[in-house]
Amino acid sequence: MITNTILAWSSGTPGYRTGAASDNGTCDADGCHNLYSLNSGSAIFLIKPQTAYSAGKAVKIKVAFSNSRGKKHGFEMTALDADGNRVGTFKKIGNTTQVISPGDPARELDKADKGKYIEQGTKGVKKKSWVFKWTPPGSATDPVKFYAAGCEADGKGTAGDDYVYTTTAEINASTP
């Protein structure tokens, strides 16, 4: 039974676990990785977006851990405008990330939020960084703030030596 649980979460978390105020906290609140306080580990977890975006044109974003002792890593991310609305859409690059699907009941994601959340995929849990695309809305909405929660895990299937982190980054539309 534990093996099935580990495999299920290696392929991603429930939706709405980015640490954004409008979401349902992070994976430390769900009882999975709650042995240590949020952001209490020694790793550094960052979002690295491009410096600016053009309305409707995809940009690459990197989410990464550094100084991590974990054997497995994961993340979940969304983008919000200044009013707290989810904006833009995410698209995976390669097979280490996946866009969370509203059709999966374990993810609890509303249909309206299709494309609004991205996370590591099963093949991404042994990575410490992930690159993917985000396409902003067709008209500029500044600033856009990215919210991400990341998990640094020892890979043993228990909460021991598992740390959860949150981070944010802002990006604005480029000026003509």
PDB file of N, CA and C in Angstrom, residues 78-176:
ATOM      1  N   THR A  78       1.806  28.153 -10.324  1.00  0.00           N
ATOM      2  CA  THR A  78       0.740  28.867 -11.012  1.00  0.00           C
ATOM      3  C   THR A  78       1.164  30.318 -11.191  1.00  0.00           C
ATOM      4  N   ALA A  79       0.397  31.082 -11.968  1.00  0.00           N
ATOM      5  CA  ALA A  79       0.668  32.503 -12.205  1.00  0.00           C
ATOM      6  C   ALA A  79      -0.600  33.296 -11.918  1.00  0.00           C
ATOM      7  N   LEU A  80      -0.448  34.396 -11.168  1.00  0.00           N
ATOM      8  CA  LEU A  80      -1.592  35.240 -10.806  1.00  0.00           C
ATOM      9  C   LEU A  80      -1.332  36.682 -11.211  1.00  0.00           C
ATOM     10  N   ASP A  81      -2.404  37.388 -11.595  1.00  0.00           N
ATOM     11  CA  ASP A  81      -2.271  38.817 -11.838  1.00  0.00           C
ATOM     12  C   ASP A  81      -2.434  39.568 -10.512  1.00  0.00           C
ATOM     13  N   ALA A  82      -2.388  40.891 -10.564  1.00  0.00           N
ATOM     14  CA  ALA A  82      -2.455  41.703  -9.343  1.00  0.00           C
ATOM     15  C   ALA A  82      -3.782  41.543  -8.606  1.00  0.00           C
ATOM     16  N   ASP A  83      -4.830  41.110  -9.306  1.00  0.00           N
ATOM     17  CA  ASP A  83      -6.136  40.897  -8.677  1.00  0.00           C
ATOM     18  C   ASP A  83      -6.322  39.473  -8.170  1.00  0.00           C
ATOM     19  N   GLY A  84      -5.298  38.635  -8.311  1.00  0.00           N
ATOM     20  CA  GLY A  84      -5.377  37.257  -7.835  1.00  0.00           C
ATOM     21  C   GLY A  84      -6.002  36.280  -8.815  1.00  0.00           C
ATOM     22  N   ASN A  85      -6.193  36.713 -10.067  1.00  0.00           N
ATOM     23  CA  ASN A  85      -6.737  35.821 -11.098  1.00  0.00           C
ATOM     24  C   ASN A  85      -5.619  34.979 -11.705  1.00  0.00           C
ATOM     25  N   ARG A  86      -5.900  33.710 -11.962  1.00  0.00           N
ATOM     26  CA  ARG A  86      -4.918  32.856 -12.634  1.00  0.00           C
ATOM     27  C   ARG A  86      -4.840  33.291 -14.088  1.00  0.00           C
ATOM     28  N   VAL A  87      -3.628  33.535 -14.566  1.00  0.00           N
ATOM     29  CA  VAL A  87      -3.455  34.066 -15.922  1.00  0.00           C
ATOM     30  C   VAL A  87      -2.457  33.240 -16.712  1.00  0.00           C
ATOM     31  N   GLY A  88      -2.620  33.285 -18.026  1.00  0.00           N
ATOM     32  CA  GLY A  88      -1.713  32.573 -18.914  1.00  0.00           C
ATOM     33  C   GLY A  88      -1.928  31.074 -18.853  1.00  0.00           C
ATOM     34  N   THR A  89      -1.157  30.364 -19.657  1.00  0.00           N
ATOM     35  CA  THR A  89      -1.217  28.905 -19.664  1.00  0.00           C
ATOM     36  C   THR A  89       0.188  28.329 -19.709  1.00  0.00           C
ATOM     37  N   PHE A  90       0.357  27.204 -19.047  1.00  0.00           N
ATOM     38  CA  PHE A  90       1.642  26.514 -19.013  1.00  0.00           C
ATOM     39  C   PHE A  90       1.669  25.409 -20.057  1.00  0.00           C
ATOM     40  N   LYS A  91       2.868  25.121 -20.541  1.00  0.00           N
ATOM     41  CA  LYS A  91       3.076  24.022 -21.485  1.00  0.00           C
ATOM     42  C   LYS A  91       4.389  23.346 -21.135  1.00  0.00           C
ATOM     43  N   LYS A  92       4.362  22.037 -21.094  1.00  0.00           N
ATOM     44  CA  LYS A  92       5.575  21.299 -20.752  1.00  0.00           C
ATOM     45  C   LYS A  92       6.564  21.318 -21.908  1.00  0.00           C
ATOM     46  N   ILE A  93       7.833  21.144 -21.559  1.00  0.00           N
ATOM     47  CA  ILE A  93       8.902  20.924 -22.527  1.00  0.00           C
ATOM     48  C   ILE A  93       9.519  19.591 -22.129  1.00  0.00           C
ATOM     49  N   GLY A  94       9.548  18.633 -23.014  1.00  0.00           N
ATOM     50  CA  GLY A  94      10.115  17.327 -22.681  1.00  0.00           C
ATOM     51  C   GLY A  94       9.193  16.519 -21.788  1.00  0.00           C
ATOM     52  N   ASN A  95       9.782  15.566 -21.051  1.00  0.00           N
ATOM     53  CA  ASN A  95       8.956  14.652 -20.250  1.00  0.00           C
ATOM     54  C   ASN A  95       9.207  14.747 -18.748  1.00  0.00           C
ATOM     55  N   THR A  96       9.808  15.845 -18.282  1.00  0.00           N
ATOM     56  CA  THR A  96      10.048  15.971 -16.840  1.00  0.00           C
ATOM     57  C   THR A  96       9.003  16.821 -16.134  1.00  0.00           C
ATOM     58  N   THR A  97       8.133  17.475 -16.903  1.00  0.00           N
ATOM     59  CA  THR A  97       7.050  18.268 -16.307  1.00  0.00           C
ATOM     60  C   THR A  97       5.727  17.854 -16.932  1.00  0.00           C
ATOM     61  N   GLN A  98       4.644  18.281 -16.286  1.00  0.00           N
ATOM     62  CA  GLN A  98       3.310  18.031 -16.835  1.00  0.00           C
ATOM     63  C   GLN A  98       2.366  19.123 -16.366  1.00  0.00           C
ATOM     64  N   VAL A  99       1.431  19.465 -17.233  1.00  0.00           N
ATOM     65  CA  VAL A  99       0.372  20.399 -16.876  1.00  0.00           C
ATOM     66  C   VAL A  99      -0.690  19.581 -16.156  1.00  0.00           C
ATOM     67  N   ILE A 100      -1.148  20.078 -15.013  1.00  0.00           N
ATOM     68  CA  ILE A 100      -2.135  19.334 -14.231  1.00  0.00           C
ATOM     69  C   ILE A 100      -3.473  19.344 -14.963  1.00  0.00           C
ATOM     70  N   SER A 101      -4.055  18.178 -15.111  1.00  0.00           N
ATOM     71  CA  SER A 101      -5.302  18.015 -15.851  1.00  0.00           C
ATOM     72  C   SER A 101      -6.513  18.099 -14.924  1.00  0.00           C
ATOM     73  N   PRO A 102      -7.518  18.901 -15.304  1.00  0.00           N
ATOM     74  CA  PRO A 102      -8.740  18.953 -14.505  1.00  0.00           C
ATOM     75  C   PRO A 102      -9.523  17.645 -14.535  1.00  0.00           C
ATOM     76  N   GLY A 103      -9.240  16.746 -15.469  1.00  0.00           N
ATOM     77  CA  GLY A 103      -9.978  15.500 -15.582  1.00  0.00           C
ATOM     78  C   GLY A 103      -9.580  14.432 -14.581  1.00  0.00           C
ATOM     79  N   ASP A 104      -8.524  14.662 -13.815  1.00  0.00           N
ATOM     80  CA  ASP A 104      -8.037  13.686 -12.839  1.00  0.00           C
ATOM     81  C   ASP A 104      -8.644  14.005 -11.475  1.00  0.00           C
ATOM     82  N   PRO A 105      -9.562  13.158 -10.953  1.00  0.00           N
ATOM     83  CA  PRO A 105     -10.231  13.461  -9.690  1.00  0.00           C
ATOM     84  C   PRO A 105      -9.281  13.598  -8.506  1.00  0.00           C
ATOM     85  N   ALA A 106      -8.133  12.938  -8.536  1.00  0.00           N
ATOM     86  CA  ALA A 106      -7.180  13.043  -7.428  1.00  0.00           C
ATOM     87  C   ALA A 106      -6.542  14.427  -7.368  1.00  0.00           C
ATOM     88  N   ARG A 107      -6.612  15.160  -8.466  1.00  0.00           N
ATOM     89  CA  ARG A 107      -5.991  16.487  -8.522  1.00  0.00           C
ATOM     90  C   ARG A 107      -6.910  17.594  -8.052  1.00  0.00           C
ATOM     91  N   GLU A 108      -8.224  17.363  -8.039  1.00  0.00           N
ATOM     92  CA  GLU A 108      -9.202  18.326  -7.522  1.00  0.00           C
ATOM     93  C   GLU A 108      -9.184  19.660  -8.261  1.00  0.00           C
ATOM     94  N   LEU A 109      -8.742  19.675  -9.507  1.00  0.00           N
ATOM     95  CA  LEU A 109      -8.618  20.913 -10.259  1.00  0.00           C
ATOM     96  C   LEU A 109      -9.913  21.213 -11.013  1.00  0.00           C
ATOM     97  N   ASP A 110     -10.386  22.458 -10.908  1.00  0.00           N
ATOM     98  CA  ASP A 110     -11.583  22.883 -11.629  1.00  0.00           C
ATOM     99  C   ASP A 110     -11.298  22.969 -13.128  1.00  0.00           C
ATOM    100  N   LYS A 111     -12.323  22.716 -13.944  1.00  0.00           N
ATOM    101  CA  LYS A 111     -12.156  22.781 -15.402  1.00  0.00           C
ATOM    102  C   LYS A 111     -11.696  24.157 -15.858  1.00  0.00           C
ATOM    103  N   ALA A 112     -12.134  25.197 -15.164  1.00  0.00           N
ATOM    104  CA  ALA A 112     -11.751  26.562 -15.531  1.00  0.00           C
ATOM    105  C   ALA A 112     -10.249  26.801 -15.380  1.00  0.00           C
ATOM    106  N   ASP A 113      -9.569  25.948 -14.633  1.00  0.00           N
ATOM    107  CA  ASP A 113      -8.138  26.130 -14.386  1.00  0.00           C
ATOM    108  C   ASP A 113      -7.259  25.257 -15.277  1.00  0.00           C
ATOM    109  N   LYS A 114      -7.826  24.765 -16.376  1.00  0.00           N
ATOM    110  CA  LYS A 114      -7.051  23.967 -17.332  1.00  0.00           C
ATOM    111  C   LYS A 114      -5.872  24.796 -17.846  1.00  0.00           C
ATOM    112  N   GLY A 115      -4.679  24.230 -17.761  1.00  0.00           N
ATOM    113  CA  GLY A 115      -3.474  24.908 -18.232  1.00  0.00           C
ATOM    114  C   GLY A 115      -2.884  25.899 -17.249  1.00  0.00           C
ATOM    115  N   LYS A 116      -3.510  26.072 -16.096  1.00  0.00           N
ATOM    116  CA  LYS A 116      -3.081  27.099 -15.136  1.00  0.00           C
ATOM    117  C   LYS A 116      -2.091  26.595 -14.090  1.00  0.00           C
ATOM    118  N   TYR A 117      -1.818  25.283 -14.062  1.00  0.00           N
ATOM    119  CA  TYR A 117      -0.887  24.704 -13.086  1.00  0.00           C
ATOM    120  C   TYR A 117       0.059  23.739 -13.784  1.00  0.00           C
ATOM    121  N   ILE A 118       1.323  23.784 -13.395  1.00  0.00           N
ATOM    122  CA  ILE A 118       2.321  22.854 -13.920  1.00  0.00           C
ATOM    123  C   ILE A 118       3.096  22.270 -12.749  1.00  0.00           C
ATOM    124  N   GLU A 119       3.624  21.070 -12.941  1.00  0.00           N
ATOM    125  CA  GLU A 119       4.368  20.377 -11.889  1.00  0.00           C
ATOM    126  C   GLU A 119       5.371  19.424 -12.523  1.00  0.00           C
ATOM    127  N   GLN A 120       6.178  18.788 -11.675  1.00  0.00           N
ATOM    128  CA  GLN A 120       7.081  17.756 -12.181  1.00  0.00           C
ATOM    129  C   GLN A 120       6.263  16.542 -12.593  1.00  0.00           C
ATOM    130  N   GLY A 121       6.774  15.801 -13.553  1.00  0.00           N
ATOM    131  CA  GLY A 121       6.173  14.526 -13.929  1.00  0.00           C
ATOM    132  C   GLY A 121       6.951  13.397 -13.272  1.00  0.00           C
ATOM    133  N   THR A 122       6.510  12.171 -13.476  1.00  0.00           N
ATOM    134  CA  THR A 122       7.181  11.012 -12.884  1.00  0.00           C
ATOM    135  C   THR A 122       8.657  10.972 -13.251  1.00  0.00           C
ATOM    136  N   LYS A 123       8.993  11.310 -14.502  1.00  0.00           N
ATOM    137  CA  LYS A 123      10.395  11.295 -14.932  1.00  0.00           C
ATOM    138  C   LYS A 123      11.162  12.513 -14.440  1.00  0.00           C
ATOM    139  N   GLY A 124      10.483  13.445 -13.790  1.00  0.00           N
ATOM    140  CA  GLY A 124      11.140  14.646 -13.300  1.00  0.00           C
ATOM    141  C   GLY A 124      11.515  14.622 -11.835  1.00  0.00           C
ATOM    142  N   VAL A 125      11.146  13.574 -11.089  1.00  0.00           N
ATOM    143  CA  VAL A 125      11.387  13.581  -9.643  1.00  0.00           C
ATOM    144  C   VAL A 125      12.856  13.420  -9.271  1.00  0.00           C
ATOM    145  N   LYS A 126      13.666  12.925 -10.166  1.00  0.00           N
ATOM    146  CA  LYS A 126      15.096  12.798  -9.868  1.00  0.00           C
ATOM    147  C   LYS A 126      15.880  14.016 -10.342  1.00  0.00           C
ATOM    148  N   LYS A 127      15.178  15.004 -10.855  1.00  0.00           N
ATOM    149  CA  LYS A 127      15.794  16.256 -11.301  1.00  0.00           C
ATOM    150  C   LYS A 127      15.747  17.275 -10.167  1.00  0.00           C
ATOM    151  N   LYS A 128      16.588  18.293 -10.278  1.00  0.00           N
ATOM    152  CA  LYS A 128      16.562  19.403  -9.326  1.00  0.00           C
ATOM    153  C   LYS A 128      16.128  20.699  -9.995  1.00  0.00           C
ATOM    154  N   SER A 129      15.918  20.644 -11.314  1.00  0.00           N
ATOM    155  CA  SER A 129      15.441  21.823 -12.035  1.00  0.00           C
ATOM    156  C   SER A 129      14.589  21.382 -13.215  1.00  0.00           C
ATOM    157  N   TRP A 130      13.686  22.265 -13.598  1.00  0.00           N
ATOM    158  CA  TRP A 130      12.749  21.989 -14.672  1.00  0.00           C
ATOM    159  C   TRP A 130      12.564  23.256 -15.494  1.00  0.00           C
ATOM    160  N   VAL A 131      12.432  23.098 -16.799  1.00  0.00           N
ATOM    161  CA  VAL A 131      12.174  24.227 -17.696  1.00  0.00           C
ATOM    162  C   VAL A 131      10.886  23.927 -18.452  1.00  0.00           C
ATOM    163  N   PHE A 132      10.058  24.945 -18.599  1.00  0.00           N
ATOM    164  CA  PHE A 132       8.774  24.798 -19.283  1.00  0.00           C
ATOM    165  C   PHE A 132       8.390  26.150 -19.845  1.00  0.00           C
ATOM    166  N   LYS A 133       7.269  26.200 -20.561  1.00  0.00           N
ATOM    167  CA  LYS A 133       6.818  27.453 -21.164  1.00  0.00           C
ATOM    168  C   LYS A 133       5.562  27.969 -20.472  1.00  0.00           C
ATOM    169  N   TRP A 134       5.458  29.272 -20.451  1.00  0.00           N
ATOM    170  CA  TRP A 134       4.256  29.950 -19.976  1.00  0.00           C
ATOM    171  C   TRP A 134       3.867  30.955 -21.045  1.00  0.00           C
ATOM    172  N   THR A 135       2.614  30.899 -21.482  1.00  0.00           N
ATOM    173  CA  THR A 135       2.108  31.858 -22.461  1.00  0.00           C
ATOM    174  C   THR A 135       1.204  32.836 -21.735  1.00  0.00           C
ATOM    175  N   PRO A 136       1.579  34.122 -21.735  1.00  0.00           N
ATOM    176  CA  PRO A 136       0.767  35.130 -21.046  1.00  0.00           C
ATOM    177  C   PRO A 136      -0.524  35.408 -21.807  1.00  0.00           C
ATOM    178  N   PRO A 137      -1.445  36.108 -21.159  1.00  0.00           N
ATOM    179  CA  PRO A 137      -2.684  36.476 -21.846  1.00  0.00           C
ATOM    180  C   PRO A 137      -2.393  37.359 -23.062  1.00  0.00           C
ATOM    181  N   GLY A 138      -3.384  37.502 -23.935  1.00  0.00           N
ATOM    182  CA  GLY A 138      -3.230  38.300 -25.147  1.00  0.00           C
ATOM    183  C   GLY A 138      -3.058  39.784 -24.899  1.00  0.00           C
ATOM    184  N   SER A 139      -3.471  40.263 -23.732  1.00  0.00           N
ATOM    185  CA  SER A 139      -3.234  41.663 -23.376  1.00  0.00           C
ATOM    186  C   SER A 139      -2.459  41.692 -22.059  1.00  0.00           C
ATOM    187  N   ALA A 140      -1.576  42.661 -21.945  1.00  0.00           N
ATOM    188  CA  ALA A 140      -0.695  42.747 -20.776  1.00  0.00           C
ATOM    189  C   ALA A 140      -1.495  42.914 -19.493  1.00  0.00           C
ATOM    190  N   THR A 141      -1.036  42.258 -18.453  1.00  0.00           N
ATOM    191  CA  THR A 141      -1.625  42.358 -17.123  1.00  0.00           C
ATOM    192  C   THR A 141      -0.473  42.370 -16.126  1.00  0.00           C
ATOM    193  N   ASP A 142      -0.103  43.556 -15.672  1.00  0.00           N
ATOM    194  CA  ASP A 142       1.089  43.675 -14.824  1.00  0.00           C
ATOM    195  C   ASP A 142       0.739  43.934 -13.380  1.00  0.00           C
ATOM    196  N   PRO A 143       1.570  43.478 -12.488  1.00  0.00           N
ATOM    197  CA  PRO A 143       2.590  42.452 -12.726  1.00  0.00           C
ATOM    198  C   PRO A 143       1.954  41.064 -12.696  1.00  0.00           C
ATOM    199  N   VAL A 144       2.649  40.091 -13.268  1.00  0.00           N
ATOM    200  CA  VAL A 144       2.265  38.687 -13.121  1.00  0.00           C
ATOM    201  C   VAL A 144       3.199  38.105 -12.077  1.00  0.00           C
ATOM    202  N   LYS A 145       2.618  37.443 -11.094  1.00  0.00           N
ATOM    203  CA  LYS A 145       3.421  36.848 -10.025  1.00  0.00           C
ATOM    204  C   LYS A 145       3.282  35.334 -10.090  1.00  0.00           C
ATOM    205  N   PHE A 146       4.424  34.662 -10.169  1.00  0.00           N
ATOM    206  CA  PHE A 146       4.457  33.207 -10.165  1.00  0.00           C
ATOM    207  C   PHE A 146       4.609  32.725  -8.732  1.00  0.00           C
ATOM    208  N   TYR A 147       3.842  31.718  -8.391  1.00  0.00           N
ATOM    209  CA  TYR A 147       3.905  31.089  -7.072  1.00  0.00           C
ATOM    210  C   TYR A 147       4.269  29.627  -7.270  1.00  0.00           C
ATOM    211  N   ALA A 148       5.232  29.153  -6.498  1.00  0.00           N
ATOM    212  CA  ALA A 148       5.604  27.737  -6.586  1.00  0.00           C
ATOM    213  C   ALA A 148       5.890  27.186  -5.204  1.00  0.00           C
ATOM    214  N   ALA A 149       5.503  25.943  -5.020  1.00  0.00           N
ATOM    215  CA  ALA A 149       5.890  25.175  -3.837  1.00  0.00           C
ATOM    216  C   ALA A 149       6.739  24.020  -4.344  1.00  0.00           C
ATOM    217  N   GLY A 150       7.806  23.729  -3.627  1.00  0.00           N
ATOM    218  CA  GLY A 150       8.696  22.646  -4.026  1.00  0.00           C
ATOM    219  C   GLY A 150       8.964  21.716  -2.867  1.00  0.00           C
ATOM    220  N   CYS A 151       9.179  20.451  -3.174  1.00  0.00           N
ATOM    221  CA  CYS A 151       9.472  19.453  -2.151  1.00  0.00           C
ATOM    222  C   CYS A 151      10.830  18.824  -2.421  1.00  0.00           C
ATOM    223  N   GLU A 152      11.648  18.819  -1.402  1.00  0.00           N
ATOM    224  CA  GLU A 152      12.950  18.148  -1.409  1.00  0.00           C
ATOM    225  C   GLU A 152      12.771  16.919  -0.526  1.00  0.00           C
ATOM    226  N   ALA A 153      12.827  15.721  -1.109  1.00  0.00           N
ATOM    227  CA  ALA A 153      12.518  14.496  -0.364  1.00  0.00           C
ATOM    228  C   ALA A 153      13.691  13.523  -0.378  1.00  0.00           C
ATOM    229  N   ASP A 154      13.764  12.722   0.678  1.00  0.00           N
ATOM    230  CA  ASP A 154      14.828  11.714   0.742  1.00  0.00           C
ATOM    231  C   ASP A 154      14.484  10.470  -0.072  1.00  0.00           C
ATOM    232  N   GLY A 155      13.255  10.347  -0.525  1.00  0.00           N
ATOM    233  CA  GLY A 155      12.854   9.234  -1.375  1.00  0.00           C
ATOM    234  C   GLY A 155      12.527   7.950  -0.641  1.00  0.00           C
ATOM    235  N   LYS A 156      12.423   8.013   0.682  1.00  0.00           N
ATOM    236  CA  LYS A 156      12.150   6.800   1.462  1.00  0.00           C
ATOM    237  C   LYS A 156      10.666   6.558   1.699  1.00  0.00           C
ATOM    238  N   GLY A 157       9.810   7.468   1.262  1.00  0.00           N
ATOM    239  CA  GLY A 157       8.375   7.268   1.408  1.00  0.00           C
ATOM    240  C   GLY A 157       7.808   7.687   2.748  1.00  0.00           C
ATOM    241  N   THR A 158       8.601   8.378   3.556  1.00  0.00           N
ATOM    242  CA  THR A 158       8.124   8.907   4.833  1.00  0.00           C
ATOM    243  C   THR A 158       8.381  10.405   4.853  1.00  0.00           C
ATOM    244  N   ALA A 159       7.878  11.094   5.869  1.00  0.00           N
ATOM    245  CA  ALA A 159       8.083  12.540   5.971  1.00  0.00           C
ATOM    246  C   ALA A 159       9.481  12.899   6.473  1.00  0.00           C
ATOM    247  N   GLY A 160      10.228  11.931   6.973  1.00  0.00           N
ATOM    248  CA  GLY A 160      11.571  12.199   7.477  1.00  0.00           C
ATOM    249  C   GLY A 160      12.480  12.736   6.387  1.00  0.00           C
ATOM    250  N   ASP A 161      13.175  13.803   6.676  1.00  0.00           N
ATOM    251  CA  ASP A 161      14.093  14.457   5.738  1.00  0.00           C
ATOM    252  C   ASP A 161      13.414  14.937   4.459  1.00  0.00           C
ATOM    253  N   ASP A 162      12.133  15.249   4.521  1.00  0.00           N
ATOM    254  CA  ASP A 162      11.407  15.874   3.419  1.00  0.00           C
ATOM    255  C   ASP A 162      11.109  17.316   3.824  1.00  0.00           C
ATOM    256  N   TYR A 163      11.483  18.242   2.971  1.00  0.00           N
ATOM    257  CA  TYR A 163      11.282  19.660   3.257  1.00  0.00           C
ATOM    258  C   TYR A 163      10.468  20.291   2.135  1.00  0.00           C
ATOM    259  N   VAL A 164       9.566  21.189   2.501  1.00  0.00           N
ATOM    260  CA  VAL A 164       8.740  21.899   1.530  1.00  0.00           C
ATOM    261  C   VAL A 164       9.121  23.375   1.571  1.00  0.00           C
ATOM    262  N   TYR A 165       9.222  23.963   0.388  1.00  0.00           N
ATOM    263  CA  TYR A 165       9.621  25.356   0.229  1.00  0.00           C
ATOM    264  C   TYR A 165       8.594  26.084  -0.629  1.00  0.00           C
ATOM    265  N   THR A 166       8.514  27.386  -0.459  1.00  0.00           N
ATOM    266  CA  THR A 166       7.714  28.219  -1.354  1.00  0.00           C
ATOM    267  C   THR A 166       8.591  29.339  -1.882  1.00  0.00           C
ATOM    268  N   THR A 167       8.238  29.824  -3.054  1.00  0.00           N
ATOM    269  CA  THR A 167       8.963  30.942  -3.650  1.00  0.00           C
ATOM    270  C   THR A 167       8.034  31.671  -4.611  1.00  0.00           C
ATOM    271  N   THR A 168       8.368  32.908  -4.920  1.00  0.00           N
ATOM    272  CA  THR A 168       7.604  33.703  -5.881  1.00  0.00           C
ATOM    273  C   THR A 168       8.572  34.454  -6.789  1.00  0.00           C
ATOM    274  N   ALA A 169       8.068  34.890  -7.921  1.00  0.00           N
ATOM    275  CA  ALA A 169       8.825  35.749  -8.835  1.00  0.00           C
ATOM    276  C   ALA A 169       7.818  36.557  -9.637  1.00  0.00           C
ATOM    277  N   GLU A 170       8.179  37.794  -9.957  1.00  0.00           N
ATOM    278  CA  GLU A 170       7.303  38.656 -10.751  1.00  0.00           C
ATOM    279  C   GLU A 170       7.913  38.913 -12.114  1.00  0.00           C
ATOM    280  N   ILE A 171       7.028  39.123 -13.075  1.00  0.00           N
ATOM    281  CA  ILE A 171       7.445  39.458 -14.433  1.00  0.00           C
ATOM    282  C   ILE A 171       6.454  40.486 -14.967  1.00  0.00           C
ATOM    283  N   ASN A 172       6.949  41.440 -15.725  1.00  0.00           N
ATOM    284  CA  ASN A 172       6.106  42.474 -16.315  1.00  0.00           C
ATOM    285  C   ASN A 172       6.181  42.408 -17.831  1.00  0.00           C
ATOM    286  N   ALA A 173       5.192  43.015 -18.474  1.00  0.00           N
ATOM    287  CA  ALA A 173       5.212  43.092 -19.933  1.00  0.00           C
ATOM    288  C   ALA A 173       6.366  43.983 -20.368  1.00  0.00           C
ATOM    289  N   SER A 174       6.972  43.621 -21.490  1.00  0.00           N
ATOM    290  CA  SER A 174       8.067  44.442 -22.007  1.00  0.00           C
ATOM    291  C   SER A 174       7.495  45.750 -22.534  1.00  0.00           C
ATOM    292  N   THR A 175       8.293  46.776 -22.483  1.00  0.00           N
ATOM    293  CA  THR A 175       7.858  48.075 -22.985  1.00  0.00           C
ATOM    294  C   THR A 175       8.290  48.203 -24.444  1.00  0.00           C
ATOM    295  N   PRO A 176       7.394  48.716 -25.272  1.00  0.00           N
ATOM    296  CA  PRO A 176       7.726  48.818 -26.711  1.00  0.00           C
ATOM    297  C   PRO A 176       8.834  49.802 -26.992  1.00  0.00           C
TER     298      PRO A 176
END
